[in-house]
Amino acid sequence: MTSLRYAEALNRALREEMTRDPMVWLFGEDIATYGGVFKVTKDLLGEFGPGRVRDTPISEQTLTAMAVTAAMAGTRPVLEIMYADFLPLSIDALVNQAGVFDYIWGGQVSIPMVLRTQGGGGAGAGAQHSKSLDAFVAHIPGLKVVAPATPADAYGLLKAAIRDPNPVIVLEHKLLYNLRGEVPEDGGLIEIGRARTAREGRDVSIFATSRMVHLSLEAAEKLAAEGIEAEVIDLRSLRPLDVGAIVASVAKTHHAVVVNEGWRFCGYGAELSATIMEQAFDDLDAPVERVGAMDVAIPYSEPLEKTVLPDVEAIMAAVRRARR
Amino acid sequence: MAERATAQKRGRTRSSAATTSSPKKNSAPDLATLSRDEELKAYRDMLLIRRFEEKAGQLYGMGLIGGFCHLYIGQEAVVVGMQMCVKDGVDQVITGYRDHGHMLATGMDPKGVMAELTGRAGGYSKGKGGSMHMFSREKQFFGGHGIVGAQVSLGTGLAFANKYRGQDTVTLAYFGDGAANQGQVYESFNMAELWKLPVIYIIENNKYAMGTAVNRASAQTDFSKRGLSFAIPGEQVDGMDVRAVKAAGERAVKWCREGNGPYILEMQTYRYRGHSMSDPAKYRSKDEVQKMRTDHDPIEQVRLRLIENEWAGEDDLKAIDKDVRAIVAESADFATVDPEPDVAELWTDILK
């Protein structure tokens, strides 16, 4: 085990996979010479050269479509979309191409592409650089979507994503890049589609994604002082969803809170909530509580932004409502 | 730098020469000389597309084909001429929604294509794709795309992979005059030239984007010039004359294989039928259509040359027609009796 920052863990995963397989190559805006705006691709240009670590023009729509066919034609592209807020420019290639070609062509193709991006608020980056658009991509059949919350998961899920024969979206979080944690020396692949129990508890289950996992753990510690033992499940894989882990936890605690940083209305939390109602209704002692961003654009002003985004207090309040 | 200067010079030369007058009147300088065998093959390949499309139109009218059905009738010389310039099953083809002709030209099985049009299990996509969504690894055909212009970016990605893998493969990315106004086309042009990708952008200018005439949608109607600011050479080509297509296609393929980057060919062509089966085409006159059929029909041009050169007699041509009709009839029969896909197919091929 080594202690690495989240960004370093991603960097190591890329380096190892590029060393292992010469068909793995990286492209995106400012990923090579600049090393990536969050330094995830730092030093890789020098190690692998411009043929495999490629700066691109600012052309997200075409870059994403190129990843689809370059993957189909035998390479393993890893595309970085600098901000999740730019995903709408990529959406055509995801919803009309990456997710559907294998299906509408009768199972004849494999699209082993990875799209890495980062979202989330709390950095004062304003409405066009702060969103969590998890629901946009998790909505699409034929894709896999992961959202690592820890350095170990960032490392293991990115490696698994690169080796996966399907298109995989890796949703990182801008406030997690400096988070430090233990990462296995090598190997350490994490199966896509498996949730992780971040904290065990008997009274209520908190199902959280990405940075919300850490806020949920903090909330759980505080709630313990009130005598409420919360279980925190880090979903890790948004699609496919580990429904089994969700149902098992609800069967144990009989209370559920879902926490996702995206907008509540038609958001990823809504899907989680519906899944729990459909799959675990008989085990529930109370309605599912849902925590998410308020349904407004993410404002720049620090106090306003704090109000819009879910925080520890909001999660604690939701748990208390669920336990009432 | 020398390479780029050549590209610019070439781009200017070709497009300016071609714009002096209609290439249909002034096509003499750039015609490939076809042998008897080549003329006969072109005749047969174009006739197969036309008869196939006529049959598809009938099956649509009978209710056997649903949804969309965009016929290629009138444009046959473009794909047949281009396919004469490339290696079957090696060089790649990708196109938009008017894709039946491209599939047949690459040598895909008419039965599999027709059965996909009727939504049968024996279709190329097991009935889950339809008219616009078919694929063949064997023939290197990458669709069939219903999002107008997307095939330009997708084709550019194929060319990128070919270059990355060190393969001597050229990608033919076909799109229409309508698609040429999509933003991603220019993102693609930029990257293709920047990275010298071996892709030929073939703009099939059939004068109408659905019902919108070219001059009502395009500020620059000379599509061969659409790559000029990226220094991509372009030519306007008489897309109704298979000899002109082949001559231009060979220049473009050579340019790509030599590592010079992309090339643009504007094929001036014409579709005889409406945009799709549901389009009565009231945005143009019957005279306009009739004039193209009478004066420029791509198949008739080859037929007249075959007769004139005494390379084939009426009986020989009738025999070809009979043969082609038999292939088409067989495909229609298969597409009519082949079973529809089982409901269990709904949940296959979602993830590997």
XYZ file of C-alpha atoms in Angstrom:
676
model
C 0.000 0.000 0.000
C 1.150 3.518 -0.798
C -0.386 6.776 0.276
C -1.428 8.708 -2.830
C -3.578 11.666 -3.657
C -6.693 10.919 -5.756
C -5.131 12.644 -8.800
C -1.916 10.659 -8.353
C -3.864 7.415 -8.113
C -5.557 8.166 -11.441
C -2.172 9.074 -12.915
C -0.690 5.786 -11.798
C -3.616 3.837 -13.233
C -3.124 5.518 -16.611
C 0.624 4.899 -16.570
C 0.249 1.217 -15.699
C -2.426 0.585 -18.295
C -0.442 2.392 -21.009
C 2.620 0.342 -20.128
C 0.627 -2.868 -20.214
C -1.201 -2.246 -23.503
C 0.229 -0.178 -26.407
C -3.279 0.299 -27.786
C -4.180 2.527 -24.801
C -3.796 6.222 -25.674
C -4.949 9.482 -24.127
C -6.384 12.605 -25.668
C -8.083 15.764 -24.554
C -7.662 19.476 -24.117
C -4.386 20.427 -22.410
C -3.667 16.918 -21.181
C -0.185 16.575 -22.688
C 2.128 19.585 -22.460
C 0.095 21.197 -19.685
C -0.399 17.863 -17.902
C -4.149 18.283 -17.457
C -5.843 21.114 -15.577
C -5.969 18.902 -12.487
C -2.610 17.239 -13.257
C -4.085 13.792 -13.702
C -2.013 13.235 -16.863
C 1.143 14.864 -15.462
C 4.454 13.588 -16.942
C 2.765 11.046 -19.207
C 3.682 12.965 -22.367
C 7.367 12.611 -21.539
C 7.001 8.917 -20.787
C 4.829 7.854 -23.705
C 5.308 10.547 -26.348
C 2.886 12.709 -28.350
C 1.580 9.770 -30.362
C -0.106 8.324 -27.259
C -0.666 11.432 -25.154
C -2.293 13.945 -27.407
C -3.377 17.539 -26.924
C -6.477 18.314 -28.955
C -8.354 21.302 -30.275
C -11.420 22.392 -28.294
C -13.905 20.183 -30.125
C -15.720 17.993 -27.596
C -18.433 16.725 -29.903
C -16.023 15.385 -32.496
C -13.496 14.151 -29.929
C -16.129 11.982 -28.286
C -17.309 10.564 -31.609
C -13.700 9.853 -32.568
C -13.212 7.931 -29.337
C -16.179 5.735 -30.294
C -14.836 4.693 -33.685
C -11.179 4.611 -32.641
C -12.266 2.127 -29.959
C -14.349 0.158 -32.405
C -11.372 -0.046 -34.762
C -9.098 -1.743 -32.238
C -7.545 0.944 -30.028
C -8.375 1.866 -26.409
C -8.823 5.628 -26.219
C -9.085 7.454 -22.903
C -10.663 10.833 -23.530
C -10.579 13.613 -20.944
C -13.464 16.081 -21.008
C -12.142 18.883 -18.831
C -15.416 19.657 -16.994
C -18.562 17.558 -16.673
C -20.404 20.746 -17.608
C -19.102 20.185 -21.156
C -20.700 16.726 -21.340
C -23.732 18.086 -23.202
C -21.359 18.641 -26.133
C -20.427 14.954 -25.961
C -23.916 13.641 -25.397
C -24.752 12.924 -29.053
C -21.771 10.602 -29.337
C -22.754 8.879 -26.084
C -26.509 8.533 -26.471
C -26.660 7.974 -30.236
C -23.372 6.167 -30.788
C -21.328 4.705 -27.915
C -24.310 3.311 -26.049
C -26.242 1.949 -28.994
C -23.992 0.751 -31.817
C -23.464 -2.745 -30.479
C -27.206 -3.131 -29.952
C -28.465 -1.676 -33.230
C -25.827 -3.557 -35.193
C -26.816 -6.886 -33.701
C -23.868 -7.390 -31.367
C -21.095 -7.024 -33.933
C -18.915 -4.391 -32.276
C -17.119 -3.669 -29.040
C -16.415 -0.084 -27.947
C -13.699 -0.144 -25.259
C -13.502 3.626 -24.773
C -13.152 5.570 -21.548
C -14.372 9.105 -21.037
C -12.944 10.755 -17.923
C -14.406 13.978 -16.653
C -14.828 15.827 -13.366
C -17.792 17.649 -11.928
C -19.139 19.034 -8.722
C -19.382 22.346 -6.938
C -17.848 24.002 -3.934
C -14.983 25.712 -5.723
C -16.667 28.968 -6.671
C -16.402 28.014 -10.324
C -19.840 29.272 -11.308
C -22.781 27.775 -13.146
C -20.886 26.365 -16.122
C -18.043 24.677 -14.219
C -19.690 23.256 -11.082
C -22.446 20.873 -12.013
C -22.932 17.185 -11.358
C -24.524 15.788 -14.504
C -24.470 12.165 -13.341
C -28.047 11.632 -14.459
C -27.258 12.734 -18.040
C -24.875 9.849 -18.598
C -26.297 7.283 -16.177
C -29.539 7.510 -18.160
C -28.010 5.879 -21.241
C -28.320 2.109 -21.868
C -25.117 0.531 -23.136
C -22.781 2.670 -21.035
C -21.127 1.985 -17.714
C -20.715 4.919 -15.328
C -18.446 4.983 -12.283
C -17.819 7.712 -9.703
C -14.854 6.930 -7.438
C -14.800 8.620 -4.017
C -11.381 7.486 -2.771
C -7.852 7.207 -4.221
C -8.017 3.405 -4.094
C -11.304 3.388 -6.002
C -10.060 6.004 -8.452
C -7.104 3.746 -9.203
C -8.963 0.451 -9.333
C -12.024 1.676 -11.198
C -10.053 3.562 -13.857
C -7.936 0.474 -14.532
C -11.075 -1.641 -14.771
C -12.680 0.955 -17.050
C -9.733 0.885 -19.457
C -9.858 -2.923 -19.656
C -13.640 -3.049 -20.011
C -14.924 -3.962 -23.497
C -17.754 -1.422 -23.114
C -17.782 2.374 -23.097
C -17.187 3.578 -19.530
C -17.674 7.091 -18.157
C -15.482 7.938 -15.156
C -16.922 10.792 -13.118
C -14.262 12.392 -10.928
C -14.790 15.284 -8.506
C -12.740 18.461 -8.531
C -12.660 18.680 -4.718
C -11.355 15.135 -4.348
C -8.151 15.417 -6.389
C -6.081 16.314 -3.324
C -7.662 13.700 -1.075
C -5.014 11.316 0.210
C -5.537 7.603 0.776
C -3.986 4.163 0.664
C -3.685 2.583 -2.774
C -2.577 -1.008 -3.457
C 0.920 -1.371 -4.959
C -0.280 -2.832 -8.213
C -3.191 -4.744 -9.613
C -6.042 -3.678 -7.387
C -8.720 -3.691 -10.089
C -12.185 -2.986 -8.758
C -15.108 -4.701 -10.396
C -17.482 -2.202 -11.960
C -20.988 -2.667 -10.571
C -20.098 -3.330 -6.926
C -20.911 -0.909 -4.106
C -18.647 -0.527 -1.062
C -19.719 -0.332 2.567
C -17.875 2.745 3.792
C -19.313 2.526 7.330
C -21.430 -0.119 8.978
C -24.507 0.842 10.951
C -27.830 -0.610 12.111
C -30.265 2.321 12.149
C -30.317 3.899 8.715
C -28.679 3.388 5.320
C -27.136 6.356 3.529
C -26.543 5.642 -0.175
C -24.075 8.199 -1.475
C -21.958 8.924 -4.556
C -18.591 10.608 -5.116
C -17.784 13.475 -2.721
C -21.129 12.970 -0.972
C -19.699 9.767 0.501
C -17.300 11.822 2.610
C -20.004 14.252 3.739
C -22.195 11.273 4.619
C -19.409 9.713 6.702
C -18.990 12.992 8.551
C -22.739 13.156 9.123
C -22.690 9.558 10.378
C -20.017 10.347 12.956
C -22.031 13.279 14.276
C -25.230 11.239 14.322
C -23.484 8.570 16.370
C -23.268 11.138 19.145
C -27.080 11.345 18.990
C -27.297 7.568 19.226
C -28.051 6.972 15.525
C -25.754 4.436 13.870
C -25.801 5.109 10.126
C -24.538 2.716 7.481
C -22.875 4.526 4.576
C -22.826 2.752 1.216
C -20.555 4.203 -1.464
C -22.291 3.183 -4.677
C -19.117 3.690 -6.808
C -20.849 2.386 -9.933
C -23.838 4.437 -11.028
C -24.529 2.106 -13.935
C -24.785 -0.809 -13.526
C -26.164 -0.205 -10.046
C -25.486 -2.690 -7.250
C -29.145 -3.214 -6.398
C -28.305 -6.252 -4.290
C -26.151 -4.220 -1.913
C -28.861 -1.581 -1.612
C -31.591 -4.083 -0.830
C -29.399 -5.922 1.693
C -28.599 -2.737 3.566
C -32.224 -1.590 3.685
C -33.214 -5.047 4.944
C -30.845 -4.442 7.841
C -31.647 -0.809 8.746
C -35.209 -0.331 7.410
C -34.495 3.346 6.704
C -32.922 4.877 3.609
C -31.435 8.225 2.667
C -30.023 8.844 -0.823
C -27.417 11.534 -1.417
C -26.275 12.742 -4.845
C -24.813 16.148 -5.644
C -26.863 16.622 -8.818
C -30.170 18.409 -9.104
C -32.972 16.610 -7.267
C -35.607 16.904 -10.004
C -35.195 13.938 -12.378
C -31.791 13.439 -10.793
C -29.740 10.357 -9.963
C -31.155 10.413 -6.423
C -34.633 10.067 -7.868
C -33.571 6.837 -9.573
C -32.081 5.524 -6.326
C -35.195 6.436 -4.410
C -37.466 4.737 -6.940
C -35.260 1.643 -6.965
C -35.499 1.319 -3.177
C -39.291 1.759 -3.238
C -39.599 -0.861 -5.981
C -37.104 -3.403 -4.662
C -37.212 -3.004 -0.898
C -40.612 -1.529 -0.040
C -41.529 -4.253 2.426
C -38.352 -3.596 4.426
C -38.895 0.149 4.725
C -40.240 1.613 7.961
C -40.367 5.134 6.525
C -40.330 6.911 3.162
C -36.957 7.262 1.451
C -35.333 10.646 2.069
C -33.538 12.348 -0.805
C -30.689 14.876 -0.594
C -29.442 16.753 -3.653
C -28.677 20.162 -5.099
C -31.464 22.733 -5.163
C -33.102 23.127 -8.564
C -31.237 26.264 -9.600
C -28.066 27.001 -11.530
C -25.006 26.808 -9.280
C -24.427 30.406 -8.140
C -20.988 31.971 -7.821
C -21.471 33.714 -4.453
C -19.948 31.547 -1.722
C -22.875 31.665 0.706
C -25.350 31.057 -2.110
C -23.366 28.162 -3.520
C -23.137 26.589 -0.049
C -26.897 26.880 0.297
C -27.594 25.216 -3.045
C -25.290 22.224 -2.595
C -25.939 19.344 -0.185
C -23.889 19.522 3.026
C -23.388 17.545 6.232
C -26.267 19.307 7.995
C -28.653 18.525 5.134
C -27.702 14.853 5.300
C -28.134 14.774 9.095
C -31.533 16.450 8.779
C -32.601 13.888 6.181
C -31.519 11.040 8.449
C -33.497 12.504 11.356
C -36.564 12.840 9.121
C -36.157 9.234 8.021
C -35.863 8.111 11.626
C -38.782 10.206 12.882
C 5.847 23.088 -45.125
C 6.339 21.939 -48.697
C 3.601 19.432 -48.108
C 1.168 22.103 -46.986
C 2.030 24.414 -49.873
C 1.251 21.580 -52.260
C -2.041 20.986 -50.566
C -3.062 24.603 -50.863
C -2.041 24.830 -54.475
C -3.847 21.652 -55.269
C -6.961 22.726 -53.417
C -7.146 25.957 -55.330
C -6.369 24.413 -58.660
C -9.003 21.754 -58.572
C -11.873 23.739 -57.229
C -11.273 26.775 -59.413
C -10.987 24.661 -62.538
C -14.196 22.914 -61.736
C -16.197 26.033 -60.964
C -15.644 27.682 -64.336
C -18.738 25.937 -65.632
C -20.940 22.997 -64.898
C -18.752 19.943 -64.601
C -21.368 18.056 -66.505
C -20.605 20.146 -69.555
C -16.937 20.480 -68.833
C -15.942 17.075 -67.560
C -13.677 16.106 -70.436
C -10.315 16.778 -68.746
C -10.849 14.516 -65.774
C -12.396 11.285 -66.977
C -10.987 7.872 -66.181
C -10.652 5.559 -69.141
C -12.582 2.429 -68.304
C -11.906 -0.966 -69.836
C -14.727 -3.112 -71.161
C -14.719 -5.174 -67.969
C -14.784 -2.060 -65.815
C -17.675 -0.571 -67.773
C -19.595 -3.820 -67.515
C -18.944 -4.074 -63.788
C -19.953 -0.459 -63.225
C -23.124 -1.056 -65.220
C -23.987 -4.150 -63.251
C -23.160 -2.646 -59.821
C -25.178 0.505 -60.485
C -28.077 -1.489 -61.876
C -28.090 -3.690 -58.774
C -28.449 -0.612 -56.563
C -31.216 0.814 -58.728
C -33.235 -2.364 -58.946
C -32.716 -3.024 -55.240
C -34.003 0.440 -54.392
C -36.979 0.104 -56.731
C -37.863 -3.129 -54.957
C -37.400 -1.522 -51.548
C -39.793 1.207 -52.656
C -42.345 -1.458 -53.620
C -41.975 -3.314 -50.338
C -42.413 -0.033 -48.484
C -45.590 0.617 -50.459
C -46.828 -2.850 -49.497
C -46.225 -2.076 -45.839
C -43.409 -4.613 -45.497
C -40.846 -1.919 -44.719
C -41.732 0.494 -41.954
C -40.248 3.651 -40.529
C -37.787 5.376 -42.786
C -36.636 4.371 -46.248
C -34.322 6.755 -48.107
C -33.675 5.635 -51.671
C -30.374 6.197 -53.483
C -31.792 6.157 -57.022
C -29.931 8.644 -59.242
C -26.747 8.768 -57.166
C -25.391 5.311 -58.041
C -22.275 6.487 -59.896
C -20.860 8.071 -56.727
C -20.466 4.944 -54.609
C -19.745 2.622 -57.516
C -17.049 4.935 -58.875
C -15.442 5.426 -55.478
C -15.465 1.716 -54.688
C -13.492 1.155 -57.915
C -10.670 3.180 -56.327
C -10.323 1.317 -53.025
C -9.694 -2.176 -51.704
C -12.866 -4.094 -50.873
C -12.985 -5.192 -47.263
C -9.859 -3.218 -46.362
C -10.654 0.431 -46.913
C -13.520 1.678 -44.793
C -16.858 3.195 -45.697
C -19.150 5.209 -43.445
C -22.173 7.245 -44.468
C -25.452 8.838 -43.420
C -29.013 7.644 -43.599
C -29.216 7.154 -47.406
C -27.033 4.099 -47.106
C -28.400 1.159 -49.103
C -26.285 1.963 -52.164
C -23.098 2.194 -50.118
C -23.718 -1.199 -48.560
C -24.343 -2.895 -51.886
C -21.305 -1.181 -53.417
C -19.039 -2.554 -50.680
C -20.325 -6.025 -51.538
C -22.659 -6.592 -48.616
C -25.240 -9.298 -49.208
C -28.482 -7.866 -50.677
C -30.466 -10.485 -48.740
C -29.085 -9.295 -45.424
C -29.719 -5.657 -46.296
C -33.266 -6.217 -47.543
C -34.088 -8.420 -44.551
C -32.939 -5.615 -42.249
C -35.220 -3.202 -44.108
C -38.133 -5.533 -43.359
C -36.962 -5.963 -39.752
C -36.188 -9.674 -39.908
C -33.892 -11.859 -37.806
C -31.735 -12.574 -40.833
C -31.019 -8.894 -41.434
C -27.541 -7.524 -40.890
C -28.576 -6.182 -37.466
C -31.013 -8.979 -36.564
C -33.858 -6.563 -37.231
C -32.803 -4.224 -34.422
C -31.228 -1.592 -36.643
C -33.395 -0.897 -39.669
C -32.662 1.014 -42.838
C -30.162 3.440 -41.309
C -28.327 1.101 -38.947
C -26.297 -1.689 -40.475
C -22.664 -2.746 -40.093
C -20.286 -5.235 -41.666
C -16.845 -5.994 -40.280
C -16.096 -8.179 -43.305
C -16.827 -5.388 -45.769
C -15.519 -2.634 -43.458
C -18.844 -0.820 -43.589
C -19.375 1.275 -40.443
C -22.987 2.433 -40.915
C -25.547 3.968 -41.706
C -26.048 6.973 -39.346
C -29.242 8.835 -38.585
C -27.724 11.829 -36.848
C -26.889 14.058 -39.795
C -23.162 14.820 -39.911
C -22.133 12.427 -37.127
C -20.523 10.096 -39.659
C -17.975 12.804 -40.428
C -16.587 12.744 -36.877
C -16.939 8.986 -36.679
C -15.090 8.532 -39.966
C -12.348 10.798 -38.704
C -12.001 8.573 -35.632
C -11.653 5.510 -37.854
C -8.884 7.239 -39.801
C -7.193 8.150 -36.528
C -7.197 4.507 -35.413
C -5.807 3.389 -38.774
C -2.938 5.821 -38.501
C -2.343 4.914 -34.836
C -2.126 1.227 -35.758
C 0.123 1.920 -38.740
C -2.385 0.506 -41.199
C -2.425 1.523 -44.841
C -6.179 1.997 -44.833
C -8.209 4.860 -46.275
C -11.582 5.852 -44.834
C -14.351 7.095 -47.122
C -16.687 9.346 -45.122
C -19.777 10.191 -47.157
C -22.192 12.965 -46.242
C -24.631 15.264 -47.961
C -24.879 18.945 -48.737
C -27.165 19.270 -45.715
C -24.759 17.573 -43.320
C -21.968 19.820 -44.587
C -23.466 22.619 -42.472
C -23.077 20.775 -39.154
C -20.477 22.184 -36.795
C -18.750 18.884 -36.129
C -17.784 18.664 -39.805
C -15.363 21.541 -39.300
C -14.029 20.179 -36.011
C -13.278 17.031 -38.006
C -11.670 18.873 -40.928
C -9.379 20.690 -38.511
C -8.178 17.570 -36.717
C -7.880 15.505 -39.887
C -5.579 18.062 -41.474
C -3.732 18.827 -38.224
C -2.926 15.133 -37.737
C -2.769 14.223 -41.452
C -5.428 11.535 -41.184
C -6.125 9.324 -44.218
C -9.787 10.176 -44.749
C -11.658 11.241 -47.879
C -14.645 13.449 -47.179
C -17.141 12.801 -49.950
C -19.899 15.383 -50.045
C -22.794 14.022 -52.062
C -24.403 17.257 -53.172
C -27.782 16.116 -54.441
C -29.069 19.706 -54.338
C -31.559 19.246 -51.515
C -31.320 18.715 -47.756
C -34.714 17.090 -47.365
C -36.759 19.835 -49.010
C -34.316 22.710 -48.613
C -32.443 23.655 -51.776
C -28.695 24.132 -51.367
C -28.787 27.862 -52.016
C -31.387 28.373 -49.294
C -29.192 26.754 -46.618
C -25.581 27.294 -47.626
C -23.656 30.550 -47.780
C -20.949 28.783 -49.799
C -22.503 26.373 -52.278
C -19.168 25.247 -53.720
C -18.591 22.471 -51.214
C -15.155 21.641 -52.563
C -14.049 24.900 -50.947
C -15.327 23.965 -47.504
C -11.867 22.742 -46.464
C -9.868 25.620 -47.891
C -9.227 27.411 -44.603
C -7.753 24.159 -43.272
C -5.687 23.725 -46.467
C -7.553 20.532 -47.389
C -7.594 20.071 -51.151
C -11.035 19.815 -52.721
C -12.556 19.041 -56.073
C -15.965 19.383 -57.632
C -16.801 16.233 -59.521
C -19.559 15.255 -61.926
C -21.070 12.629 -59.686
C -23.401 11.400 -62.431
C -20.474 10.140 -64.527
C -18.759 7.117 -63.036
C -15.586 7.925 -65.032
C -15.279 11.357 -63.423
C -15.868 9.851 -59.988
C -13.185 7.233 -60.522
C -10.648 9.763 -61.818
C -11.144 12.077 -58.844
C -11.367 9.171 -56.430
C -8.022 7.824 -57.518
C -6.358 11.182 -56.969
C -7.878 11.402 -53.515
C -6.933 7.841 -52.537
C -3.353 8.397 -53.724
C -3.179 11.632 -51.728
C -4.297 9.820 -48.570
C -2.139 6.732 -49.023
C 0.929 8.897 -49.477
C 0.328 10.350 -46.025
C -0.755 13.828 -47.105
C -3.866 13.923 -44.926
C -7.521 14.367 -45.860
C -9.112 15.200 -49.199
C -12.536 16.580 -50.088
C -14.602 15.501 -53.066
C -17.849 17.287 -53.809
C -19.909 14.903 -55.896
C -22.511 16.824 -57.874
C -25.344 14.385 -58.065
C -29.121 14.137 -57.914
C -31.706 11.972 -56.249
C -34.689 11.130 -58.390
C -36.992 10.199 -55.543
C -38.073 12.259 -52.560
C -35.992 12.570 -49.398
C -37.765 9.515 -48.034
C -40.726 7.430 -49.122
C -43.125 9.834 -47.442
C -41.835 12.864 -49.383
C -43.761 13.836 -52.547
C -40.933 16.322 -53.397
C -43.142 19.316 -54.128
C -40.206 21.681 -53.611
C -38.881 21.030 -57.118
C -40.395 20.755 -60.570
C -41.095 17.545 -62.450
C -39.178 19.055 -65.384
C -36.056 19.421 -63.271
C -36.165 15.759 -62.295
C -36.997 14.635 -65.818
C -34.123 16.633 -67.287
C -31.617 14.961 -64.956
C -33.013 11.518 -65.795
C -32.933 12.157 -69.518
C -29.621 13.951 -69.856
C -27.448 12.702 -67.009
C -28.593 9.303 -65.849
C -25.485 7.506 -64.566
C -26.552 4.051 -65.716
C -27.789 5.155 -69.132
C -24.435 6.866 -69.769
C -22.587 3.585 -69.279
C -25.163 1.646 -71.299
C -24.772 3.974 -74.277
C -20.990 3.686 -74.159
C -21.147 -0.103 -74.002
C -23.376 -0.178 -77.077
C -21.398 2.507 -78.914
C -18.086 0.716 -78.340
C -19.721 -2.545 -79.292
C -18.609 -3.946 -75.954
C -22.055 -5.293 -75.299
C -25.178 -5.879 -77.303
C -28.782 -5.347 -76.199
C -29.025 -9.054 -75.460
C -25.950 -8.963 -73.208
C -27.380 -6.038 -71.274
C -30.752 -7.728 -70.983
C -28.981 -10.758 -69.554
C -27.293 -8.570 -66.926
C -30.619 -6.971 -66.083
C -32.230 -10.381 -65.739
C -29.448 -11.554 -63.483
C -29.677 -8.453 -61.299
C -33.457 -8.752 -61.062
C -33.058 -12.347 -59.922
C -30.691 -11.303 -57.124
C -33.091 -8.579 -56.029
C -36.091 -10.888 -56.206
C -34.244 -13.436 -54.099
C -33.429 -10.784 -51.497
C -37.056 -9.646 -51.407
C -38.283 -13.221 -51.040
C -35.890 -13.829 -48.172
C -36.841 -10.539 -46.549
C -40.497 -11.516 -46.739
C -40.332 -15.057 -45.373
C -37.481 -14.730 -42.853
C -38.916 -14.655 -39.314
C -39.103 -11.511 -37.224
C -36.704 -11.438 -34.254
C -37.666 -13.213 -31.073
C -38.594 -10.966 -28.158
C -35.632 -12.498 -26.304
C -33.400 -10.497 -28.668
C -34.508 -7.350 -26.821
C -32.028 -8.020 -24.038
C -29.017 -9.122 -26.064
C -26.032 -7.039 -27.173
C -26.432 -4.296 -24.559
C -23.120 -4.869 -22.798
C -20.257 -7.175 -23.746
